PDB file of C-alpha atoms in Angstrom:
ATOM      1  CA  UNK A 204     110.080  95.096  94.692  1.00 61.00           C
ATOM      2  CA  UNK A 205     112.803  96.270  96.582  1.00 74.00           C
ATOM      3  CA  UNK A 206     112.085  99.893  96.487  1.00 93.00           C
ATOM      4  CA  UNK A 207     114.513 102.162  98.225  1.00 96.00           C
ATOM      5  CA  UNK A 208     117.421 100.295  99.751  1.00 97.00           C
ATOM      6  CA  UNK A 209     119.434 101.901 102.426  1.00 97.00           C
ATOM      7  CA  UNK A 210     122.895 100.495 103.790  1.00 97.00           C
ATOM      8  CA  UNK A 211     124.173 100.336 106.293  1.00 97.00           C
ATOM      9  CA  UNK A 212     121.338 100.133 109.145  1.00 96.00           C
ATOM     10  CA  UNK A 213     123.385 100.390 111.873  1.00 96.00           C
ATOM     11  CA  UNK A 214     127.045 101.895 112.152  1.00 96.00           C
ATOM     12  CA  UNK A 215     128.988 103.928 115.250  1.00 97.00           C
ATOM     13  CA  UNK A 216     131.859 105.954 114.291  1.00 96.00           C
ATOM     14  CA  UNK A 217     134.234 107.614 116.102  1.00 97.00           C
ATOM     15  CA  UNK A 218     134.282 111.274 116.444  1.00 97.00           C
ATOM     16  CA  UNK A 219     136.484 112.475 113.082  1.00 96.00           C
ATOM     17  CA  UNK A 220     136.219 109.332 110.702  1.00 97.00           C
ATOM     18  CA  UNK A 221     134.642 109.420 107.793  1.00 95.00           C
ATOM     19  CA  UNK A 222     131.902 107.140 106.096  1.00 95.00           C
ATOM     20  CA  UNK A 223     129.546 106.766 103.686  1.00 97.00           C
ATOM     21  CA  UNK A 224     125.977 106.105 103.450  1.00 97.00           C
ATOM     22  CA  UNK A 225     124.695 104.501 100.517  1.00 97.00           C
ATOM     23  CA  UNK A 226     120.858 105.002  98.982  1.00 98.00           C
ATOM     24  CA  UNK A 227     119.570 102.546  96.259  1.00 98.00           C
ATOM     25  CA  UNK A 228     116.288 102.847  94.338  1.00 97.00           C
ATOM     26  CA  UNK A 229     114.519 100.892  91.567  1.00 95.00           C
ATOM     27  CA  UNK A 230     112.132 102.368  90.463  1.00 93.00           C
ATOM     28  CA  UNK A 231     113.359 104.776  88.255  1.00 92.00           C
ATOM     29  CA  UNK A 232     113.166 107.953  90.046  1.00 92.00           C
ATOM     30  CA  UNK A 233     114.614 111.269  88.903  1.00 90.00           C
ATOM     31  CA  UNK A 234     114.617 112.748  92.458  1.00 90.00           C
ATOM     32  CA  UNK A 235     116.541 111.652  95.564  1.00 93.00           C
ATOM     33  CA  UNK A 236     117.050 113.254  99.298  1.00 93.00           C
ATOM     34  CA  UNK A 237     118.826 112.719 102.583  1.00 96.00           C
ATOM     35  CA  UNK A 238     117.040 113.406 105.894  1.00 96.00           C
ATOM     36  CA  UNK A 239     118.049 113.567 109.017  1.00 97.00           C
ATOM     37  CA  UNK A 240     115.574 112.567 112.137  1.00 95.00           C
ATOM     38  CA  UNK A 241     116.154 113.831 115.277  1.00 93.00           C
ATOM     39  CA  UNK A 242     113.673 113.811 118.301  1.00 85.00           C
ATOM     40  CA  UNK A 243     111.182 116.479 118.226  1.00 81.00           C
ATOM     41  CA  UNK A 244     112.437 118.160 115.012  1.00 84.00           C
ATOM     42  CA  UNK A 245     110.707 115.364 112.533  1.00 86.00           C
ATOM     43  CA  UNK A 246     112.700 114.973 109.300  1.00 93.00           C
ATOM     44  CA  UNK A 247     115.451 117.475 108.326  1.00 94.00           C
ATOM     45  CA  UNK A 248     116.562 117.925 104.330  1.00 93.00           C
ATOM     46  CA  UNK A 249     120.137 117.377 104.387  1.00 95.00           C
ATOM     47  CA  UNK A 250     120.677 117.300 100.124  1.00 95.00           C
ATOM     48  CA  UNK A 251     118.688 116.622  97.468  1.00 91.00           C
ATOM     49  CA  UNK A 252     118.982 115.580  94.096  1.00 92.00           C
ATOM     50  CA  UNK A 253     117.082 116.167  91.071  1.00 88.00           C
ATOM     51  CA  UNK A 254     118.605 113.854  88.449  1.00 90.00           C
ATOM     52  CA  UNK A 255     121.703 112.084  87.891  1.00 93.00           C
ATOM     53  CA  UNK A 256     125.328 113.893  87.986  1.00 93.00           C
ATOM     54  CA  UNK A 257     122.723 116.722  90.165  1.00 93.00           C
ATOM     55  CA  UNK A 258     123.134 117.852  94.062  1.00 94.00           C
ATOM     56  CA  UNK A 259     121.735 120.740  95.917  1.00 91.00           C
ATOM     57  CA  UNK A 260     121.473 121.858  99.376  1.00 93.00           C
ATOM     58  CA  UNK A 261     118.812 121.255 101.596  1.00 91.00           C
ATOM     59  CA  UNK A 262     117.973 122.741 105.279  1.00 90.00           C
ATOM     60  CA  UNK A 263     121.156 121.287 107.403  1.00 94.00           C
ATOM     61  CA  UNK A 264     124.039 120.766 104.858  1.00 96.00           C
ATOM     62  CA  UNK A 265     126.925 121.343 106.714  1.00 96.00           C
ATOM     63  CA  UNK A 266     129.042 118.437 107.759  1.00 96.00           C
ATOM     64  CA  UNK A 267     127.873 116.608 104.742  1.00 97.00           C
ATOM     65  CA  UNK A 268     128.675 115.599 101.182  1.00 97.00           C
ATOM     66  CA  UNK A 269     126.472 114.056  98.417  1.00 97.00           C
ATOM     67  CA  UNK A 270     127.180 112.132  94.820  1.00 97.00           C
ATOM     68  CA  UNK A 271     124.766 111.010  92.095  1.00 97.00           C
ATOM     69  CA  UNK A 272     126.535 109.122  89.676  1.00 95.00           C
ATOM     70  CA  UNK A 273     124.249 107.180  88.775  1.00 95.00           C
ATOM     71  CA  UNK A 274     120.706 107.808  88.571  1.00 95.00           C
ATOM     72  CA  UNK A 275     119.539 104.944  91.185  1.00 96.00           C
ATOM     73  CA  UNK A 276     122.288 105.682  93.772  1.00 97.00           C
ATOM     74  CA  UNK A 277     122.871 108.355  96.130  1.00 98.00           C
ATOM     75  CA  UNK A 278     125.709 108.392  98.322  1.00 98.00           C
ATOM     76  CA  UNK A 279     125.966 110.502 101.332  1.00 98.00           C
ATOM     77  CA  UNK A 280     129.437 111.395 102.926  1.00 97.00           C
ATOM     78  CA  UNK A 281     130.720 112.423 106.230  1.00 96.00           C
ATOM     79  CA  UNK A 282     134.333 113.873 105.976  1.00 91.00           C
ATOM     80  CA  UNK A 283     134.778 113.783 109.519  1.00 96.00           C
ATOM     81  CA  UNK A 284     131.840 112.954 112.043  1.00 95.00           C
ATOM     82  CA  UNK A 285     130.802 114.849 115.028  1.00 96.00           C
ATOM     83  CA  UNK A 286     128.645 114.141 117.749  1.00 96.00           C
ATOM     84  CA  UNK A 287     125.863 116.521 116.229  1.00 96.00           C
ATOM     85  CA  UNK A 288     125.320 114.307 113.478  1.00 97.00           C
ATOM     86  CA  UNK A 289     124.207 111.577 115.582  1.00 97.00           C
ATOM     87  CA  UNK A 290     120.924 110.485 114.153  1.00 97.00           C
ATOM     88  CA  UNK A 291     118.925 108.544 112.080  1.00 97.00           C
ATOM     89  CA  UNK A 292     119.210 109.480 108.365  1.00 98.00           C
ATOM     90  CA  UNK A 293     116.923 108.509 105.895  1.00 97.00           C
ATOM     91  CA  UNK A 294     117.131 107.979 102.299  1.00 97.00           C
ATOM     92  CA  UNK A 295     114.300 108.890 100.064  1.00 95.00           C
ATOM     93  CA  UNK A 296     113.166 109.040  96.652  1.00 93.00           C
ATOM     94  CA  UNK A 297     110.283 110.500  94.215  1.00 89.00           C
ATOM     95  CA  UNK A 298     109.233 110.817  90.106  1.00 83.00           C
ATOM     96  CA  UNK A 299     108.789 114.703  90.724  1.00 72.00           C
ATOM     97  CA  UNK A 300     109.762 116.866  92.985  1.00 63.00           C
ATOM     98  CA  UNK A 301     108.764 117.108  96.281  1.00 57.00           C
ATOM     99  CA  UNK A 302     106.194 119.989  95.928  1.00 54.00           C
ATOM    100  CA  UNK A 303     104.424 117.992  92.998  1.00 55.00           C
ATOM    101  CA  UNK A 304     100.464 116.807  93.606  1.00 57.00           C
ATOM    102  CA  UNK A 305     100.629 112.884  94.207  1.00 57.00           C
ATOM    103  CA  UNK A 306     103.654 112.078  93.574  1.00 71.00           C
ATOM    104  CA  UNK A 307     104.940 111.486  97.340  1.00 83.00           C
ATOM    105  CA  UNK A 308     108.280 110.514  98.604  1.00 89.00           C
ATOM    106  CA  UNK A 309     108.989 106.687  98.938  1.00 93.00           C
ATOM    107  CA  UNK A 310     111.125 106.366 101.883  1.00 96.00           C
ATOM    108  CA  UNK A 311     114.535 103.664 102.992  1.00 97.00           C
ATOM    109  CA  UNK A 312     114.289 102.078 106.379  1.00 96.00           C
ATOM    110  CA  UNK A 313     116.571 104.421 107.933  1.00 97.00           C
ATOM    111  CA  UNK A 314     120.428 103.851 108.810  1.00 97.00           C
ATOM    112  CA  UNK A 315     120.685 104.510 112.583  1.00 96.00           C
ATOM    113  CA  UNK A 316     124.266 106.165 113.030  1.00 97.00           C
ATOM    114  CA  UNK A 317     125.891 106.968 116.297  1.00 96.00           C
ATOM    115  CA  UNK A 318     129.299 109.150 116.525  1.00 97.00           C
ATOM    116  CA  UNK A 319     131.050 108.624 120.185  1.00 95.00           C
TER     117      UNK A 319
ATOM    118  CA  UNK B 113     111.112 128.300 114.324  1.00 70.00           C
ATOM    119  CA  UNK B 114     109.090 125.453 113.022  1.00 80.00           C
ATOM    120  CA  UNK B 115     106.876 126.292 109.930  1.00 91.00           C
ATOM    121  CA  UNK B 116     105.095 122.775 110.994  1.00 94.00           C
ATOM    122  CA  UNK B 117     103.837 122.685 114.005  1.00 95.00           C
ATOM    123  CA  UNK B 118     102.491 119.056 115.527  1.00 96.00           C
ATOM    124  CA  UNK B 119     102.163 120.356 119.397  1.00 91.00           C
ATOM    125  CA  UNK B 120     100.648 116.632 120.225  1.00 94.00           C
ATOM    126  CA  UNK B 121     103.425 114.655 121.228  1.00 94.00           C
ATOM    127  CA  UNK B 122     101.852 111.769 121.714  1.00 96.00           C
ATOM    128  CA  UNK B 123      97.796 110.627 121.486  1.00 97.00           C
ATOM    129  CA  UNK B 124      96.011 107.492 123.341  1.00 98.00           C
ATOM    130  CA  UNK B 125      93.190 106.043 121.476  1.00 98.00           C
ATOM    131  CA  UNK B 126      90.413 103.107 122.667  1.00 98.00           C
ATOM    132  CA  UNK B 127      90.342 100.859 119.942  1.00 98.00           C
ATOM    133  CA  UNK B 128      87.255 101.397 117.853  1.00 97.00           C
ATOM    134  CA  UNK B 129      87.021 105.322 118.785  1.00 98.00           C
ATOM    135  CA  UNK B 130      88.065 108.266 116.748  1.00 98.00           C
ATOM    136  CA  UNK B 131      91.665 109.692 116.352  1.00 98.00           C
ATOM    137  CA  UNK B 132      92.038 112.748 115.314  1.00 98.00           C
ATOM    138  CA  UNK B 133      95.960 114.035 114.764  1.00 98.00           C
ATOM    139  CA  UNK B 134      96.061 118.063 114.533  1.00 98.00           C
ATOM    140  CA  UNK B 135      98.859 120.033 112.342  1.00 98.00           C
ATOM    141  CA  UNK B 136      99.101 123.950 112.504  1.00 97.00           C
ATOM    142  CA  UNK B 137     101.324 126.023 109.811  1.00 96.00           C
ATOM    143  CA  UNK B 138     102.391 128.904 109.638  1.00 95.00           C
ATOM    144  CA  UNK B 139     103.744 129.781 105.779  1.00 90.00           C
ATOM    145  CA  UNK B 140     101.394 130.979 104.003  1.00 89.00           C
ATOM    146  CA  UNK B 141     102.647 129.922 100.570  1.00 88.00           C
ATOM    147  CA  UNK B 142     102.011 126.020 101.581  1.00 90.00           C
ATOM    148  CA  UNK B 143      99.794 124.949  98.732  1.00 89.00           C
ATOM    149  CA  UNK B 144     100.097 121.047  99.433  1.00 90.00           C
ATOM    150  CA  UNK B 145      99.850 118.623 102.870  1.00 93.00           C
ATOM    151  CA  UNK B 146     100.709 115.741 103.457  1.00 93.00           C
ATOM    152  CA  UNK B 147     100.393 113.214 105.973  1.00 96.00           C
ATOM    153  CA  UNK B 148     102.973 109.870 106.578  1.00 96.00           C
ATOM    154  CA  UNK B 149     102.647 107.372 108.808  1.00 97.00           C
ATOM    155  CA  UNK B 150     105.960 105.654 110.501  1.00 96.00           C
ATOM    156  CA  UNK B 151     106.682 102.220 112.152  1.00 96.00           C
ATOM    157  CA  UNK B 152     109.687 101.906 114.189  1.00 92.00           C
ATOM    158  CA  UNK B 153     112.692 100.707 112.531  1.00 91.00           C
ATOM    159  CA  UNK B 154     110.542 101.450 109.083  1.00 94.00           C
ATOM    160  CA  UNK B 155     110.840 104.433 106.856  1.00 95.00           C
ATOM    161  CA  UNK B 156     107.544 106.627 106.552  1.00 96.00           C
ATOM    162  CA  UNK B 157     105.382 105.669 104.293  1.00 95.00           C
ATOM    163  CA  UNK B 158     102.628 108.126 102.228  1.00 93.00           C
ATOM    164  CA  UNK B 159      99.184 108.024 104.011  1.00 95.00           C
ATOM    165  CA  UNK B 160      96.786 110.621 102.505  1.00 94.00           C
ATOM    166  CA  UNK B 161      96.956 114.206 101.036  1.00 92.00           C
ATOM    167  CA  UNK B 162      95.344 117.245 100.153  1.00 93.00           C
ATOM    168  CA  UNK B 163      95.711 120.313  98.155  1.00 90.00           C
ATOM    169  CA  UNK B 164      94.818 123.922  99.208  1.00 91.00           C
ATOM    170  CA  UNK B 165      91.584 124.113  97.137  1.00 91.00           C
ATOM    171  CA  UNK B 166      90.152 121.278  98.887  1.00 93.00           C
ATOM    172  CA  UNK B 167      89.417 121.856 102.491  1.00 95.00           C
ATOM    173  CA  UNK B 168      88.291 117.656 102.995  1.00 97.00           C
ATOM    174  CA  UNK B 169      89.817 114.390 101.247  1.00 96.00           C
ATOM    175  CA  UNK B 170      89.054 110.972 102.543  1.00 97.00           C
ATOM    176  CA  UNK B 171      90.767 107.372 101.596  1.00 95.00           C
ATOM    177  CA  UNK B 172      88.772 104.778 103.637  1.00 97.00           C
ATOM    178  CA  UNK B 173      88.870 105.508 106.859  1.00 98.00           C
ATOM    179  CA  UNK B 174      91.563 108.191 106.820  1.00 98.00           C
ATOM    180  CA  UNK B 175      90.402 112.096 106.525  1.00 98.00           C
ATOM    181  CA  UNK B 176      92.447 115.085 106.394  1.00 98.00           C
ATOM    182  CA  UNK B 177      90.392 118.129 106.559  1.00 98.00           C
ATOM    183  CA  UNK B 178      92.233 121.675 105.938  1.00 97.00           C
ATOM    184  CA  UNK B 179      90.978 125.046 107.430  1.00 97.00           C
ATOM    185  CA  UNK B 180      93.158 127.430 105.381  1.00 95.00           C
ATOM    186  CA  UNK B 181      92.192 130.695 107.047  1.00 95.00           C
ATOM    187  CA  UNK B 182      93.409 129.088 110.503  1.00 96.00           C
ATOM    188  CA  UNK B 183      96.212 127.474 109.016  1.00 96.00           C
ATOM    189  CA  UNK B 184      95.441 124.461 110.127  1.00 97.00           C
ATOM    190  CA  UNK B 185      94.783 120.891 109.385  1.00 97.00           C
ATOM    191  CA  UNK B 186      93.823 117.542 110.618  1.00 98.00           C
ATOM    192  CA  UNK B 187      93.767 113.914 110.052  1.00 98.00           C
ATOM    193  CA  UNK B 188      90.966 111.761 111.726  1.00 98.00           C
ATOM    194  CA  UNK B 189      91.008 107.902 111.524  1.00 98.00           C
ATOM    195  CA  UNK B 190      87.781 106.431 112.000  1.00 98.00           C
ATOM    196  CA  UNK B 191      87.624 103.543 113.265  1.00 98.00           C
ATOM    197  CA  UNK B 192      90.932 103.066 114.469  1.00 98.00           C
ATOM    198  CA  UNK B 193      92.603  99.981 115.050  1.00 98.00           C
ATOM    199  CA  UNK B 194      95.770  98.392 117.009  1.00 97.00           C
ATOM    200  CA  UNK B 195      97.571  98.571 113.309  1.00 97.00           C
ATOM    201  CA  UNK B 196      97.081 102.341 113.244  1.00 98.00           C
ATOM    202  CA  UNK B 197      99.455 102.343 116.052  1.00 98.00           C
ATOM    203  CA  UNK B 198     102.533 104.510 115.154  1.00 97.00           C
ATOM    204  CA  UNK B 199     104.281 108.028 114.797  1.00 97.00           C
ATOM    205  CA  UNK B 200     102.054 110.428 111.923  1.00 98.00           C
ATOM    206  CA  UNK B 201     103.912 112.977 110.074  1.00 96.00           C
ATOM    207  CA  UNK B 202     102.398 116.320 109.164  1.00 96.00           C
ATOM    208  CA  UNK B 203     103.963 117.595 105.953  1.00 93.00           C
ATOM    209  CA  UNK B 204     103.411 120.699 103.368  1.00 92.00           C
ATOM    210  CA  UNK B 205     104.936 122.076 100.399  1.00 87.00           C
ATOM    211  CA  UNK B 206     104.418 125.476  97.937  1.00 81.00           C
ATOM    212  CA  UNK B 207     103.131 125.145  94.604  1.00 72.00           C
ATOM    213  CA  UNK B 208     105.927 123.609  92.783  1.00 69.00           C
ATOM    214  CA  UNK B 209     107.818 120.072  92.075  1.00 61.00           C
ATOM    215  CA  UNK B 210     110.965 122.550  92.793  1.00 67.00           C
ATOM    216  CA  UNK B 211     109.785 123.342  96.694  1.00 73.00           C
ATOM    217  CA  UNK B 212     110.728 121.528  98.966  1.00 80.00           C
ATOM    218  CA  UNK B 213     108.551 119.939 101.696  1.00 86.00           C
ATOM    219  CA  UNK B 214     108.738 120.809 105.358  1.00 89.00           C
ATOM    220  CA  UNK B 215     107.835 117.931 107.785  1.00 92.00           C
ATOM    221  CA  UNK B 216     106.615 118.196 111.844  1.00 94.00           C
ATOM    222  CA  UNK B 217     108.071 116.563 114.531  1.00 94.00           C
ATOM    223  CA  UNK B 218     105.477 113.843 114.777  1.00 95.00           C
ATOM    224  CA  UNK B 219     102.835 112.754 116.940  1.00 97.00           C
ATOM    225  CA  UNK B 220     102.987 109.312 118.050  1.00 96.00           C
ATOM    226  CA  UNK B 221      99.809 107.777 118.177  1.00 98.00           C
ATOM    227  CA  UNK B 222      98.833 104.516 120.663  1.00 98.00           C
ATOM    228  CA  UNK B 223      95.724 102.859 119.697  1.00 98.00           C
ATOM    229  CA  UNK B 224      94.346 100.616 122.811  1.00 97.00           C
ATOM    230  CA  UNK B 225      92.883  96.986 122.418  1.00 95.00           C
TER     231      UNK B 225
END
């Protein structure tokens, strides 16, 4: 029971490369989201998506790219890192949206990304 | 300008005692609340919720109680215990699966042998 599987958990980048984070859930769900945590803001929606071959913007886009290909994977992209996005992200998944009753998000251990 | 507002940093509790975590709002379209709880190097994880027509829910010995007209809500762990030590969550949402749902900054709880 594996749940939502986040990789990597650690990674530092240099200012201007590129990577990509990837999400992995088993349980079926049709929606997935990015985060970002940063201190004293809590967690940040970055994109969201609410099925597969679906993306949408969340609160802090910029900087970043999504892809749902398939309906247990969500990939997140940075073209070319900055500083700013320094932080940890985290990876989360749901059977309904996010304003459904009881049906809460089921959360990734985090990937803990530093840019230099 | 936060729409979730946890203005508790951080909370010391004697093991045993009463915590109580507060979370103020201020949209008032939020229909939903949620609370997570968060280890370090975990993800969150759900703890307990509560919709706007209910101003109390309880699992055990977690309660979040909601005061709509003061836009504000709280969650009070009773006993609490060295395992309840961690960083809580505040969250709401509107009325929809297609809203989105806007967390607080946290407030990182220490519970005391």
């Amino acid at each position: 029971n594996a749940g939502v599987t986040q990789t990597p958990k650690f990674r530092v980048l240099k200012t201007g490369q590129s990577m990509t984070l990837l999400c992995a859930q088993d349980m079926n769900h049709e929606y997935m989201y990015w985060y970002r945590q940063d201190p004293g803001m809590g967690l940040r929606l970055i994109h969201y998506s609410v099925g597969e071959g679906t993306t949408a913007k969340g609160e802090v886009p910029d900087g970043y790219n999504v892809s749902r290909l398939k309906k247990q994977n969500f990939l997140l992209g940075l073209e070319s890192a900055a500083p700013s996005q320094t932080s940890v992200y985290f990876c989360a998944s749901s059977y309904e949206g996010q304003g459904a009753p009881n049906q809460p998000q089921h959360f990734g251990d985090g990937t803990r990304l530093s840019i230099l | 300008d936060q729409q979730v507002k946890q203005n508790s940093p951080s909370l010391s509790v004697q093991e045993g005692r009463i915590s109580i975590l507060n979370c103020d709002y201020t949209n008032s379209m939020f229909d939903y609340f949620l609370w997570y709880k968060k280890y370090p190097a975990e993800g969150p994880t759900f703890l307990i919720s509560i919709s706007s027509i209910k101003d109390k829910n309880e699992d055990g010995r977690f309660t979040v109680f909601l005061n709509k007209s003061a836009k504000h809500l709280s969650l009070h762990i009773v006993p609490s215990q060295p395992g309840d030590s961690a960083v809580y969550f505040c969250a709401a949402s509107g009325k929809t699966s297609y809203d989105k749902v806007i967390f607080g900054p946290g407030t990182s709880l220490s519970v005391i042998p």
